[in-house]
Amino acid sequence: MVKSVKAFRNGFISRPKSVSPDTPINEIVHIKETKGISGILVTEGGDPHGKLYGIVCSKDIDYIKDKNRPVRDVMTKRADMTVERAPIELPQAMDVLNRSRHGYLPILNDADEVVYLVSRRDAVRARQFPNSTLDKTGRLVCAAATSTRDDDKRRVEALVGAGVDVLVLDSSQGNTLYQIAFIKWVKQTFPHIEVLAGNVVTQDQAKNLIDAGADGIRIGMGSGSICITQEVLACGRPQGTAVYKVSKYCASRGIPTTADGGLRTVGDICKALAIGANVAMLGGMLSGTSETPGEFFFKDGLRLKVYRGMGSLEAMTQGKESGKRYLSENEAVQVAQGVSGHVVDKGSVVRLLGYIAKGLQQSAQDIGEPSFDAVRRSVYEGQVLFNRRSATAQAEGGVHSLHSYDKKLYASKM
C-alpha cells in the first residue's frame, strides 16, 4: 500500500523503467500489463541512467503483429524527442512537458545519459490535487500505523524500505515503556523517519514521548464516537481540555499536535484547531463514505456500512493488531473499549472533504483571520474569545421555530 501511494504521483522519477534496444516487444507488453507503465525508456544496456536512445510507448506497439521484433524498430528515436538538461527545477520541467504535448520528458546530463524522467500523468495529478503534501522529490507524503512491540520492528523496516515518511504509533495509551523504547529505536535506526506518538491527554504524558524523540503528539482518549474507554475504564479526559492543555505544552517544545476523537462537525474541527491542535484526525466523520473498507447493505430502507472501533471485541478477535493497541492480545479475557455499529452512506470522501475544507475557510473568514494559525495566535493573545453558552443559547444557535425542515449540510458540484 505504501508503494502504491508513493508511486501515485512522482515529481522527478529517479529510476525510470528502461530497456535495451534489443528487448523484444512482447516484454514491453508484459511490463505494461503487470506494472501499468505505458512509457519505457530505451537506453544503453537498459540502464535507468544509461545513454538515451529513445522511448517506446503503447501507441508504438499496439498495432505491431510480430511481438518478437526488437524495440529499436518501433521506438521514438532520441532525435524526435523533447528533452531537457539537468539541473532543472520541477516546475520548469512540468512547464516544458505541458508545452511539448508529449507524455514524457527525459532530463539528461551533458553525455546524453538519463538523470530523471518527468511524466504527464504526474502533471495532470498535480493540477487535480494542487494542495497535496509532497516530499522533497515531489512524491506524496505517506504515513503508516504500527504497534510498538519488538516484533513490529520488522514491519517498520519493511515500511521504511517501501518509502514511508511518517510512522503513526498505534496505542490507546501512549505513555508506556513499550512506546518510549520503540520511539528511541526508530529515531536511532531511521533518523529521517518522523514519528507521531500517542495517544495522550496530559502534559506529563506528552513530555515523556517528546523526550524519547517523538516528532508529533496525538491527543485523545475515549472521545471517539465508537470508543467506550471513559465509560468502561474511567480513564480519559474531556477532549477540549486535553487538546488545549497538551497543545500548549507541545507548542513550547516546538512539537505539532493532532486532535484525535470527538470531532463530529466542521465547527468541532474549527474549535480543535483554534485551541491548539495543528491537525484534526477524522474517523466517524469519514465513516460510511464509498472509499472506506466494508460493503454497503440495506436496512429499513437505508444504505448502511459497518463502522467499528479498534477496541471492539469484533476487531480484537479478528486479529492481534487491535489487541496490541489495547495491551490485551495475549489475555484470556479481553475488555472491550469500543463498539461496532452502522453508519449511513455518505457518498464519496472527495466531496465530503471538499465540504469540510470549504467550511473551515468560511469559519476562519467569519472569525476574521486568514488562517487557523492566525486564529490560534489570536486565541492565545486573547483577541479571539470562547464564551460559555447556556442551554438557551445552544438552542437558539441551532435550527428552531420550524414545523419541519430538511437539513442538508452541503451541495457539491465536484
Tab-separated table of C-alpha atoms in Angstrom:
chain	number	residue	atom	x	y	z
A	1	MET	CA	0.000	0.000	0.000
A	2	VAL	CA	2.838	2.408	0.833
A	3	LYS	CA	4.464	1.676	-2.518
A	4	SER	CA	1.172	2.404	-4.280
A	5	VAL	CA	0.860	5.776	-2.540
A	6	LYS	CA	4.462	6.749	-3.298
A	7	ALA	CA	4.042	5.721	-6.948
A	8	PHE	CA	0.704	7.519	-7.417
A	9	ARG	CA	2.411	10.826	-8.088
A	10	ASN	CA	6.050	11.381	-8.907
A	11	GLY	CA	7.989	14.573	-9.273
A	12	PHE	CA	11.274	13.553	-10.805
A	13	ILE	CA	11.265	9.781	-11.402
A	14	SER	CA	14.794	8.929	-10.270
A	15	ARG	CA	14.895	5.346	-11.590
A	16	PRO	CA	12.634	5.209	-14.652
A	17	LYS	CA	11.839	1.832	-16.164
A	18	SER	CA	14.301	1.235	-19.008
A	19	VAL	CA	15.118	-1.492	-21.529
A	20	SER	CA	17.884	-2.087	-24.029
A	21	PRO	CA	17.317	-1.593	-27.811
A	22	ASP	CA	17.296	-5.373	-28.370
A	23	THR	CA	14.423	-6.037	-25.967
A	24	PRO	CA	11.508	-7.783	-27.763
A	25	ILE	CA	8.163	-6.035	-27.923
A	26	ASN	CA	6.431	-8.850	-26.031
A	27	GLU	CA	8.478	-7.948	-22.951
A	28	ILE	CA	7.224	-4.363	-23.223
A	29	VAL	CA	3.685	-5.708	-23.352
A	30	HIS	CA	4.376	-7.765	-20.215
A	31	ILE	CA	5.753	-4.733	-18.358
A	32	LYS	CA	2.710	-2.686	-19.323
A	33	GLU	CA	0.274	-5.381	-18.192
A	34	THR	CA	1.990	-6.174	-14.897
A	35	LYS	CA	3.256	-2.736	-13.824
A	36	GLY	CA	0.909	-0.378	-15.661
A	37	ILE	CA	3.800	1.533	-17.237
A	38	SER	CA	2.956	2.811	-20.692
A	39	GLY	CA	6.169	4.714	-21.490
A	40	ILE	CA	9.526	2.937	-21.206
A	41	LEU	CA	12.898	4.486	-21.961
A	42	VAL	CA	15.282	2.718	-24.323
A	43	THR	CA	18.826	3.178	-23.054
A	44	GLU	CA	22.275	1.704	-23.404
A	45	GLY	CA	22.236	-1.679	-21.693
A	46	GLY	CA	18.763	-0.997	-20.263
A	47	ASP	CA	20.407	1.094	-17.530
A	48	PRO	CA	17.956	3.615	-15.949
A	49	HIS	CA	20.780	6.138	-16.085
A	50	GLY	CA	22.350	4.991	-19.358
A	51	LYS	CA	22.653	6.863	-22.631
A	52	LEU	CA	19.219	7.596	-24.094
A	53	TYR	CA	18.361	6.034	-27.462
A	54	GLY	CA	14.601	6.581	-27.471
A	55	ILE	CA	11.280	5.768	-25.830
A	56	VAL	CA	8.651	3.128	-26.545
A	57	CYS	CA	5.008	3.825	-25.686
A	58	SER	CA	1.738	1.943	-26.070
A	59	LYS	CA	0.969	3.733	-29.328
A	60	ASP	CA	4.225	2.423	-30.805
A	61	ILE	CA	3.431	-1.261	-30.276
A	62	ASP	CA	-0.370	-1.593	-30.277
A	63	TYR	CA	-0.615	-2.452	-33.981
A	64	ILE	CA	2.582	-4.463	-34.332
A	65	LYS	CA	1.709	-8.090	-35.048
A	66	ASP	CA	5.185	-9.556	-34.662
A	67	LYS	CA	5.830	-9.104	-30.939
A	68	ASN	CA	9.274	-10.676	-31.206
A	69	ARG	CA	10.690	-7.662	-33.027
A	70	PRO	CA	13.172	-5.547	-31.031
A	71	VAL	CA	12.026	-2.193	-29.697
A	72	ARG	CA	14.696	-0.400	-31.760
A	73	ASP	CA	12.442	-0.962	-34.794
A	74	VAL	CA	9.395	0.799	-33.343
A	75	MET	CA	10.636	3.229	-30.689
A	76	THR	CA	10.502	7.008	-30.963
A	77	LYS	CA	14.137	7.910	-31.511
A	78	ARG	CA	16.110	10.332	-29.384
A	79	ALA	CA	16.295	12.896	-32.192
A	80	ASP	CA	12.493	13.141	-32.296
A	81	MET	CA	12.041	13.515	-28.539
A	82	THR	CA	11.737	16.618	-26.374
A	83	VAL	CA	14.382	16.533	-23.635
A	84	GLU	CA	15.821	18.934	-21.062
A	85	ARG	CA	19.210	19.239	-19.427
A	86	ALA	CA	19.969	18.836	-15.728
A	87	PRO	CA	19.893	20.674	-13.441
A	88	ILE	CA	16.329	21.921	-13.773
A	89	GLU	CA	13.594	22.769	-11.279
A	90	LEU	CA	10.447	20.612	-11.294
A	91	PRO	CA	8.044	23.492	-12.164
A	92	GLN	CA	10.232	24.347	-15.180
A	93	ALA	CA	10.262	20.709	-16.290
A	94	MET	CA	6.475	20.461	-15.945
A	95	ASP	CA	6.072	23.648	-17.998
A	96	VAL	CA	8.279	22.262	-20.787
A	97	LEU	CA	6.317	18.983	-20.717
A	98	ASN	CA	2.975	20.792	-20.996
A	99	ARG	CA	4.165	22.911	-23.919
A	100	SER	CA	5.634	19.895	-25.737
A	101	ARG	CA	2.318	17.961	-25.559
A	102	HIS	CA	4.317	14.772	-25.134
A	103	GLY	CA	3.701	12.164	-22.454
A	104	TYR	CA	7.223	12.081	-21.029
A	105	LEU	CA	10.187	14.414	-20.604
A	106	PRO	CA	13.624	12.843	-20.025
A	107	ILE	CA	16.110	15.002	-18.112
A	108	LEU	CA	19.630	14.324	-19.406
A	109	ASN	CA	23.177	15.257	-18.471
A	110	ASP	CA	25.755	16.561	-20.961
A	111	ALA	CA	26.635	12.999	-22.004
A	112	ASP	CA	23.003	12.329	-23.023
A	113	GLU	CA	22.597	9.998	-20.046
A	114	VAL	CA	19.274	9.861	-18.209
A	115	VAL	CA	19.163	11.671	-14.870
A	116	TYR	CA	15.381	11.826	-14.284
A	117	LEU	CA	12.098	11.332	-16.083
A	118	VAL	CA	9.006	13.540	-15.795
A	119	SER	CA	5.563	12.150	-16.676
A	120	ARG	CA	2.464	13.948	-17.999
A	121	ARG	CA	0.325	11.748	-15.759
A	122	ASP	CA	2.004	13.339	-12.749
A	123	ALA	CA	1.498	16.815	-14.209
A	124	VAL	CA	-2.228	16.087	-14.540
A	125	ARG	CA	-2.424	14.819	-10.952
A	126	ALA	CA	-0.559	17.907	-9.769
A	127	ARG	CA	-3.300	20.058	-11.334
A	128	GLN	CA	-6.071	17.861	-9.932
A	129	PHE	CA	-4.675	17.903	-6.387
A	130	PRO	CA	-2.691	21.133	-6.014
A	131	ASN	CA	-2.699	21.059	-2.201
A	132	SER	CA	-1.097	17.616	-1.839
A	133	THR	CA	1.626	17.245	0.780
A	134	LEU	CA	4.815	16.245	-1.043
A	135	ASP	CA	8.265	15.023	-0.053
A	136	LYS	CA	11.451	16.635	-1.340
A	137	THR	CA	11.324	14.583	-4.559
A	138	GLY	CA	7.746	15.604	-5.392
A	139	ARG	CA	6.068	12.360	-4.328
A	140	LEU	CA	3.120	12.137	-1.927
A	141	VAL	CA	3.999	12.044	1.760
A	142	CYS	CA	2.813	8.718	3.170
A	143	ALA	CA	2.185	7.693	6.777
A	144	ALA	CA	1.573	4.190	8.123
A	145	ALA	CA	0.474	2.887	11.502
A	146	THR	CA	2.319	0.355	13.610
A	147	SER	CA	2.162	-1.103	17.095
A	148	THR	CA	5.113	-0.817	19.437
A	149	ARG	CA	6.182	-4.365	20.274
A	150	ASP	CA	9.535	-5.914	19.367
A	151	ASP	CA	8.048	-7.995	16.540
A	152	ASP	CA	6.749	-4.755	14.974
A	153	LYS	CA	10.321	-3.707	14.201
A	154	ARG	CA	10.262	-5.959	11.128
A	155	ARG	CA	7.114	-4.168	9.977
A	156	VAL	CA	8.827	-0.800	10.396
A	157	GLU	CA	11.850	-1.967	8.401
A	158	ALA	CA	9.546	-3.091	5.576
A	159	LEU	CA	7.613	0.197	5.666
A	160	VAL	CA	10.808	2.244	5.513
A	161	GLY	CA	12.004	0.107	2.605
A	162	ALA	CA	8.754	0.879	0.791
A	163	GLY	CA	9.320	4.617	1.234
A	164	VAL	CA	7.127	5.582	4.204
A	165	ASP	CA	7.678	9.106	5.552
A	166	VAL	CA	5.809	9.067	8.883
A	167	LEU	CA	5.124	6.338	11.432
A	168	VAL	CA	1.925	6.657	13.465
A	169	LEU	CA	2.293	4.701	16.699
A	170	ASP	CA	-0.996	2.982	17.385
A	171	SER	CA	-1.829	2.838	21.097
A	172	SER	CA	-4.836	3.869	23.155
A	173	GLN	CA	-2.472	4.928	25.961
A	174	GLY	CA	0.853	6.032	24.534
A	175	ASN	CA	2.760	6.795	27.724
A	176	THR	CA	4.137	3.256	28.125
A	177	LEU	CA	7.559	1.658	28.349
A	178	TYR	CA	6.788	-0.109	25.065
A	179	GLN	CA	6.232	3.113	23.152
A	180	ILE	CA	9.072	5.092	24.717
A	181	ALA	CA	11.566	2.335	23.882
A	182	PHE	CA	10.097	1.968	20.390
A	183	ILE	CA	10.423	5.691	19.633
A	184	LYS	CA	14.074	5.656	20.705
A	185	TRP	CA	14.767	2.635	18.470
A	186	VAL	CA	13.087	4.207	15.441
A	187	LYS	CA	14.911	7.519	15.809
A	188	GLN	CA	18.267	5.760	16.276
A	189	THR	CA	17.730	3.330	13.390
A	190	PHE	CA	15.876	5.587	10.942
A	191	PRO	CA	16.542	9.198	11.999
A	192	HIS	CA	14.932	10.557	8.811
A	193	ILE	CA	11.552	8.998	9.650
A	194	GLU	CA	9.125	11.183	11.591
A	195	VAL	CA	7.182	9.616	14.464
A	196	LEU	CA	3.666	10.626	15.505
A	197	ALA	CA	3.325	9.265	19.046
A	198	GLY	CA	0.356	8.875	21.384
A	199	ASN	CA	-2.345	8.811	22.374
A	200	VAL	CA	-2.022	11.088	25.411
A	201	VAL	CA	-4.247	13.541	27.307
A	202	THR	CA	-1.857	15.173	29.805
A	203	GLN	CA	1.247	17.312	29.573
A	204	ASP	CA	3.313	14.799	31.575
A	205	GLN	CA	2.443	12.027	29.141
A	206	ALA	CA	3.397	14.230	26.210
A	207	LYS	CA	6.697	15.212	27.848
A	208	ASN	CA	7.819	11.585	28.163
A	209	LEU	CA	7.152	10.891	24.473
A	210	ILE	CA	8.785	14.117	23.291
A	211	ASP	CA	11.850	13.419	25.427
A	212	ALA	CA	12.066	9.998	23.767
A	213	GLY	CA	12.212	11.652	20.320
A	214	ALA	CA	8.584	11.977	19.119
A	215	ASP	CA	8.106	14.452	16.258
A	216	GLY	CA	4.372	14.891	16.854
A	217	ILE	CA	1.795	14.052	19.518
A	218	ARG	CA	-1.697	12.601	19.082
A	219	ILE	CA	-4.252	13.691	21.680
A	220	GLY	CA	-7.401	11.870	22.756
A	221	MET	CA	-8.566	9.031	24.967
A	222	GLY	CA	-12.098	7.723	24.945
A	223	SER	CA	-13.634	10.604	22.969
A	224	GLY	CA	-14.263	8.849	19.637
A	225	SER	CA	-17.799	8.051	18.530
A	226	ILE	CA	-17.226	4.291	18.775
A	227	CYS	CA	-14.960	4.401	21.868
A	228	ILE	CA	-16.134	3.464	25.384
A	229	THR	CA	-12.813	3.731	27.257
A	230	GLN	CA	-14.054	6.517	29.551
A	231	GLU	CA	-17.240	4.615	30.319
A	232	VAL	CA	-15.671	1.190	30.931
A	233	LEU	CA	-12.290	2.077	32.450
A	234	ALA	CA	-12.995	5.542	33.886
A	235	CYS	CA	-9.840	6.755	32.117
A	236	GLY	CA	-9.548	9.717	29.778
A	237	ARG	CA	-10.153	13.447	29.705
A	238	PRO	CA	-12.621	15.811	28.044
A	239	GLN	CA	-11.226	16.291	24.551
A	240	GLY	CA	-11.338	20.088	24.523
A	241	THR	CA	-9.391	20.319	27.768
A	242	ALA	CA	-6.893	17.681	26.649
A	243	VAL	CA	-6.237	19.372	23.301
A	244	TYR	CA	-5.808	22.814	24.888
A	245	LYS	CA	-3.522	21.729	27.739
A	246	VAL	CA	-1.334	19.300	25.794
A	247	SER	CA	-1.061	21.512	22.705
A	248	LYS	CA	0.011	24.482	24.798
A	249	TYR	CA	2.849	22.454	26.301
A	250	CYS	CA	3.834	20.888	22.956
A	251	ALA	CA	3.945	24.328	21.325
A	252	SER	CA	6.528	25.372	23.905
A	253	ARG	CA	8.655	22.422	22.721
A	254	GLY	CA	8.066	23.110	19.012
A	255	ILE	CA	6.075	19.885	18.567
A	256	PRO	CA	2.826	19.801	16.497
A	257	THR	CA	-0.258	18.041	17.825
A	258	THR	CA	-3.158	16.081	16.350
A	259	ALA	CA	-6.663	16.150	17.836
A	260	ASP	CA	-7.903	12.563	17.609
A	261	GLY	CA	-11.526	11.888	18.527
A	262	GLY	CA	-14.758	13.713	19.273
A	263	LEU	CA	-14.909	15.704	16.031
A	264	ARG	CA	-18.416	15.463	14.604
A	265	THR	CA	-18.817	18.672	12.593
A	266	VAL	CA	-16.804	21.353	10.825
A	267	GLY	CA	-17.391	23.508	13.904
A	268	ASP	CA	-15.699	20.885	16.103
A	269	ILE	CA	-12.647	20.878	13.801
A	270	CYS	CA	-12.584	24.672	13.962
A	271	LYS	CA	-12.567	24.604	17.774
A	272	ALA	CA	-9.831	21.945	17.909
A	273	LEU	CA	-7.570	23.954	15.602
A	274	ALA	CA	-8.335	27.204	17.447
A	275	ILE	CA	-7.402	25.888	20.896
A	276	GLY	CA	-4.070	24.453	19.824
A	277	ALA	CA	-4.186	21.406	17.547
A	278	ASN	CA	-2.240	21.595	14.289
A	279	VAL	CA	-4.060	18.647	12.698
A	280	ALA	CA	-7.533	17.151	13.069
A	281	MET	CA	-7.836	13.367	12.714
A	282	LEU	CA	-11.234	12.273	11.430
A	283	GLY	CA	-12.806	8.852	11.939
A	284	GLY	CA	-16.563	8.977	12.403
A	285	MET	CA	-16.930	11.963	10.066
A	286	LEU	CA	-15.456	9.954	7.191
A	287	SER	CA	-17.108	6.640	8.053
A	288	GLY	CA	-19.759	5.494	5.622
A	289	THR	CA	-18.034	7.030	2.609
A	290	SER	CA	-17.549	4.979	-0.530
A	291	GLU	CA	-13.783	4.716	-0.064
A	292	THR	CA	-13.872	3.235	3.459
A	293	PRO	CA	-13.499	-0.541	3.967
A	294	GLY	CA	-16.536	-2.770	4.019
A	295	GLU	CA	-19.590	-3.457	1.912
A	296	PHE	CA	-22.808	-1.434	1.849
A	297	PHE	CA	-26.060	-3.122	2.822
A	298	PHE	CA	-29.680	-2.045	3.178
A	299	LYS	CA	-31.693	-1.996	6.392
A	300	ASP	CA	-35.071	-0.334	6.937
A	301	GLY	CA	-34.726	1.437	3.613
A	302	LEU	CA	-31.314	2.950	4.432
A	303	ARG	CA	-27.977	2.205	2.748
A	304	LEU	CA	-25.556	1.434	5.568
A	305	LYS	CA	-21.989	0.337	6.187
A	306	VAL	CA	-20.370	-1.262	9.253
A	307	TYR	CA	-18.216	1.048	11.398
A	308	ARG	CA	-16.359	-0.449	14.326
A	309	GLY	CA	-13.887	0.705	16.929
A	310	MET	CA	-10.457	-0.890	17.141
A	311	GLY	CA	-11.267	-1.586	20.789
A	312	SER	CA	-14.415	-3.527	19.935
A	313	LEU	CA	-14.490	-7.258	20.539
A	314	GLU	CA	-15.103	-7.823	16.819
A	315	ALA	CA	-11.825	-6.077	15.935
A	316	MET	CA	-9.799	-7.656	18.736
A	317	THR	CA	-10.929	-11.197	17.930
A	318	GLN	CA	-10.259	-10.814	14.207
A	319	GLY	CA	-6.538	-10.122	14.555
A	320	LYS	CA	-3.868	-9.454	17.165
A	321	GLU	CA	-3.012	-5.913	15.989
A	322	SER	CA	-6.088	-4.441	17.668
A	323	GLY	CA	-5.249	-6.369	20.826
A	324	LYS	CA	-1.759	-4.847	20.817
A	325	ARG	CA	-3.272	-1.380	20.737
A	326	TYR	CA	-5.148	-2.152	23.954
A	327	LEU	CA	-2.364	-4.274	25.536
A	328	SER	CA	-4.552	-7.382	25.584
A	329	GLU	CA	-3.554	-9.563	22.636
A	330	ASN	CA	-2.459	-12.455	24.886
A	331	GLU	CA	-5.093	-12.080	27.605
A	332	ALA	CA	-7.675	-14.813	28.262
A	333	VAL	CA	-10.295	-12.133	28.927
A	334	GLN	CA	-10.407	-9.138	26.613
A	335	VAL	CA	-12.173	-6.000	27.833
A	336	ALA	CA	-13.920	-4.080	25.072
A	337	GLN	CA	-13.049	-0.399	24.785
A	338	GLY	CA	-15.100	0.178	21.647
A	339	VAL	CA	-18.274	-0.858	19.887
A	340	SER	CA	-19.318	-1.933	16.414
A	341	GLY	CA	-22.217	-0.208	14.694
A	342	HIS	CA	-23.652	1.018	11.417
A	343	VAL	CA	-23.423	4.384	9.668
A	344	VAL	CA	-25.434	5.845	6.796
A	345	ASP	CA	-23.923	6.084	3.301
A	346	LYS	CA	-22.232	9.495	2.912
A	347	GLY	CA	-21.132	9.238	-0.718
A	348	SER	CA	-17.590	9.904	-1.894
A	349	VAL	CA	-14.988	11.132	0.573
A	350	VAL	CA	-13.733	13.522	-2.124
A	351	ARG	CA	-16.946	15.532	-1.934
A	352	LEU	CA	-17.089	15.334	1.859
A	353	LEU	CA	-13.524	16.614	2.235
A	354	GLY	CA	-14.328	19.429	-0.167
A	355	TYR	CA	-17.221	20.437	2.088
A	356	ILE	CA	-15.021	20.275	5.204
A	357	ALA	CA	-12.261	22.381	3.626
A	358	LYS	CA	-14.746	24.996	2.403
A	359	GLY	CA	-16.462	25.069	5.784
A	360	LEU	CA	-13.150	25.708	7.554
A	361	GLN	CA	-12.318	28.525	5.130
A	362	GLN	CA	-15.636	30.217	5.836
A	363	SER	CA	-15.201	29.667	9.575
A	364	ALA	CA	-11.818	31.448	9.585
A	365	GLN	CA	-13.300	34.177	7.387
A	366	ASP	CA	-16.186	34.815	9.807
A	367	ILE	CA	-13.769	34.867	12.753
A	368	GLY	CA	-11.797	37.484	10.817
A	369	GLU	CA	-8.486	35.685	10.337
A	370	PRO	CA	-6.734	34.448	7.164
A	371	SER	CA	-5.792	31.017	8.552
A	372	PHE	CA	-6.160	28.810	11.592
A	373	ASP	CA	-2.571	29.509	12.566
A	374	ALA	CA	-3.698	33.121	12.892
A	375	VAL	CA	-6.882	32.072	14.728
A	376	ARG	CA	-4.774	30.075	17.201
A	377	ARG	CA	-2.441	33.020	17.831
A	378	SER	CA	-5.407	35.315	18.383
A	379	VAL	CA	-6.915	32.857	20.879
A	380	TYR	CA	-3.651	32.726	22.848
A	381	GLU	CA	-3.383	36.539	22.730
A	382	GLY	CA	-6.958	36.997	23.937
A	383	GLN	CA	-8.200	38.588	20.717
A	384	VAL	CA	-10.476	35.666	19.775
A	385	LEU	CA	-12.583	34.508	22.714
A	386	PHE	CA	-14.571	31.436	23.706
A	387	ASN	CA	-17.859	32.136	25.521
A	388	ARG	CA	-19.803	29.749	27.718
A	389	ARG	CA	-23.185	29.023	26.138
A	390	SER	CA	-26.289	28.368	28.170
A	391	ALA	CA	-28.844	25.752	27.176
A	392	THR	CA	-30.970	28.563	25.741
A	393	ALA	CA	-28.034	29.908	23.718
A	394	GLN	CA	-27.327	26.444	22.331
A	395	ALA	CA	-30.963	26.040	21.325
A	396	GLU	CA	-31.102	29.389	19.528
A	397	GLY	CA	-27.815	28.585	17.779
A	398	GLY	CA	-29.437	25.623	16.051
A	399	VAL	CA	-32.497	25.242	13.856
A	400	HIS	CA	-35.647	26.254	15.756
A	401	SER	CA	-39.215	27.574	15.425
A	402	LEU	CA	-39.978	25.463	12.348
A	403	HIS	CA	-42.726	22.913	11.861
A	404	SER	CA	-40.372	20.694	9.881
A	405	TYR	CA	-37.172	21.024	7.898
A	406	ASP	CA	-34.703	19.104	5.746
A	407	LYS	CA	-31.122	19.540	6.963
A	408	LYS	CA	-28.624	19.154	4.106
A	409	LEU	CA	-25.084	20.132	5.018
A	410	TYR	CA	-23.707	20.788	1.547
A	411	ALA	CA	-24.303	20.700	-2.195
A	412	SER	CA	-21.341	19.670	-4.329
A	413	LYS	CA	-20.641	20.484	-7.969
A	414	MET	CA	-17.493	18.323	-7.944
